[in-house]
Amino acid sequence: ITHKAGRQIDQYRIDSAKAATVKDSLYAKPARDGSQTIYDSKAGPAVEVKRIFGYMFVRPIIDGKQYGWFFLDTGADVMCIDSALAKKLNGTQIGSEVTSGAVAELATPYMKLHRFQLGPVVINEPIFASLDLSSFGKALGIEISGICGYDFTSRAVVDIDPSQKVLNVYRPGTVIPAATVWE
């Protein structure tokens, strides 16, 4: 089998095949890797949130400083950082992946930075897909520096009240307000 995605070509050879026994664990949510996570007890849970056209944006601290807004995307499977910001922060490229669609292909570098913090959640040596997010920022009228995806959301409990200008981020397993409605 030859699979082509842009300039990337993967080939697979099948020598034999038989019915497989499928275990539910193969389809389970991936285990959370907390090895690089610490929780800053001095940081409060409240995080400023900006809402534009139904999207939520937060401002994490990257390597000690805030840089623009990050989409808070509970459906994103990876964290992303704007390619210009990754370059400015001297991120270390640890790999790349080619993504192809009907009209284009894109080489996506994966960058390792030093530290990511949102509320009390601190991730040391976070890994980000590096993408040019400037066109999204122009369309929405704000500086978009990244996307908070699964690597963050898997390490936190996020309490979102749509009527508030803040959301609350908690360490998993800690007590959150009794009035919180789970969805």
XYZ file of C-alpha atoms in Angstrom:
183
model
C 0.000 0.000 0.000
C 1.373 3.375 -0.943
C -0.066 6.409 0.809
C 0.808 9.821 -0.625
C 0.207 13.083 1.239
C 1.804 15.929 -0.673
C 5.491 15.085 -0.997
C 5.381 12.586 1.851
C 5.091 8.960 0.745
C 4.536 6.058 3.154
C 4.596 2.466 1.996
C 3.205 -0.536 3.835
C 3.602 -4.192 2.920
C 1.060 -6.707 4.204
C 2.381 -10.265 4.349
C -0.614 -11.817 6.085
C -3.938 -10.871 7.608
C -6.385 -12.390 10.074
C -9.333 -11.279 12.170
C -8.299 -9.313 15.237
C -9.711 -9.369 18.718
C -10.565 -5.778 19.531
C -10.260 -4.549 23.086
C -12.153 -1.482 24.266
C -8.871 -0.136 25.632
C -7.675 0.473 22.064
C -10.347 3.149 21.744
C -10.021 4.683 25.204
C -8.928 8.261 25.786
C -5.116 8.411 25.941
C -3.633 8.390 29.414
C -2.700 11.823 30.693
C 1.042 12.382 30.867
C 1.544 14.466 33.980
C 5.297 13.963 34.187
C 6.069 17.525 33.116
C 3.207 19.127 35.063
C 3.348 21.037 38.313
C 0.616 23.060 39.968
C 1.482 26.529 41.235
C -0.341 26.850 44.567
C 0.305 30.625 44.572
C -1.519 31.166 41.267
C -5.226 31.659 41.676
C -7.748 29.794 39.524
C -9.197 32.888 37.797
C -8.062 33.391 34.196
C -9.174 36.292 31.988
C -11.189 35.121 29.001
C -12.101 37.010 25.841
C -15.047 35.846 23.742
C -15.279 36.649 20.046
C -17.937 35.101 17.781
C -18.378 32.238 20.256
C -14.658 31.463 20.476
C -12.863 31.710 23.820
C -9.358 33.116 24.175
C -7.005 33.079 27.164
C -3.553 34.565 27.803
C -1.163 31.950 29.207
C 2.342 32.735 30.347
C 4.952 31.312 27.969
C 8.532 31.211 29.227
C 7.715 33.858 31.833
C 5.713 36.342 29.725
C 2.263 36.792 28.175
C 2.166 36.950 24.360
C -1.189 37.643 22.760
C -4.213 35.398 22.998
C -4.568 31.614 22.667
C -7.736 29.898 21.448
C -9.082 27.706 24.247
C -10.022 24.701 22.125
C -11.215 21.628 24.007
C -11.320 19.730 20.694
C -7.749 20.463 19.598
C -5.601 17.360 19.927
C -2.347 19.335 20.221
C -1.130 22.660 21.568
C -0.170 25.147 18.847
C 1.975 28.254 18.787
C 2.257 30.928 16.124
C 5.376 30.274 14.047
C 6.668 33.853 14.445
C 6.378 33.598 18.243
C 8.082 30.184 18.293
C 10.986 31.708 16.370
C 11.113 34.730 18.705
C 11.240 32.419 21.747
C 14.020 30.295 20.210
C 11.962 27.131 20.466
C 13.738 23.873 19.724
C 12.348 21.992 16.732
C 11.961 18.341 17.684
C 10.241 17.060 14.541
C 7.729 17.868 11.843
C 4.718 16.451 10.057
C 3.289 17.029 6.593
C -0.424 17.776 6.490
C -2.249 17.760 3.163
C -5.684 18.804 2.072
C -7.521 19.190 -1.209
C -5.836 22.472 -2.099
C -2.548 22.588 -0.210
C 0.080 20.843 1.827
C 1.778 22.174 4.907
C 4.925 21.107 6.733
C 4.224 21.587 10.428
C 7.257 21.815 12.724
C 6.876 20.653 16.328
C 8.580 22.934 18.814
C 9.601 22.444 22.426
C 9.600 25.507 24.652
C 10.600 25.885 28.298
C 7.404 26.587 30.221
C 3.652 27.109 29.737
C 1.345 28.331 32.511
C -2.370 29.024 32.585
C -3.818 29.607 36.031
C -2.187 27.118 38.398
C -1.313 24.605 35.652
C 2.379 24.687 34.693
C 3.745 22.462 31.926
C 7.521 22.222 31.732
C 8.999 21.609 28.279
C 5.654 21.836 26.460
C 5.465 20.731 22.839
C 3.599 22.828 20.279
C 2.736 22.445 16.615
C 4.074 25.623 14.986
C 1.527 27.295 12.687
C 1.128 30.708 11.078
C -1.926 32.003 12.962
C -1.675 35.630 11.771
C -4.585 35.394 9.310
C -6.921 34.224 12.105
C -5.797 37.136 14.263
C -6.425 39.618 11.446
C -9.883 38.178 10.827
C -10.825 38.375 14.515
C -9.052 41.642 15.280
C -6.749 40.332 18.024
C -3.211 38.986 18.216
C -3.492 35.192 18.291
C -0.376 33.530 19.591
C -1.517 29.931 19.911
C -4.071 27.257 20.726
C -4.564 25.603 24.128
C -5.461 22.031 23.252
C -5.479 18.565 24.799
C -2.048 18.817 26.397
C -3.452 21.590 28.610
C -7.068 20.434 29.015
C -5.978 16.926 30.028
C -4.106 18.428 32.994
C -6.826 20.735 34.313
C -10.433 21.139 35.336
C -11.777 24.237 33.599
C -14.909 25.856 35.033
C -16.516 28.096 32.394
C -19.382 30.441 33.214
C -20.506 32.058 29.934
C -21.738 35.158 31.762
C -18.319 35.952 33.291
C -15.153 37.584 31.902
C -13.014 34.986 33.669
C -12.922 31.217 33.760
C -11.440 29.140 36.559
C -8.711 26.557 36.162
C -8.203 23.916 38.849
C -5.858 21.038 39.485
C -7.677 17.756 38.751
C -9.064 16.170 41.906
C -9.389 19.418 43.827
C -12.665 20.707 45.148
C -14.440 23.160 42.888
C -17.429 25.330 43.801
C -20.572 23.408 44.789
C -22.646 25.428 42.293
C -20.579 24.130 39.351
C -22.663 22.302 36.737
C -20.790 19.472 34.973
C -21.277 18.924 31.243
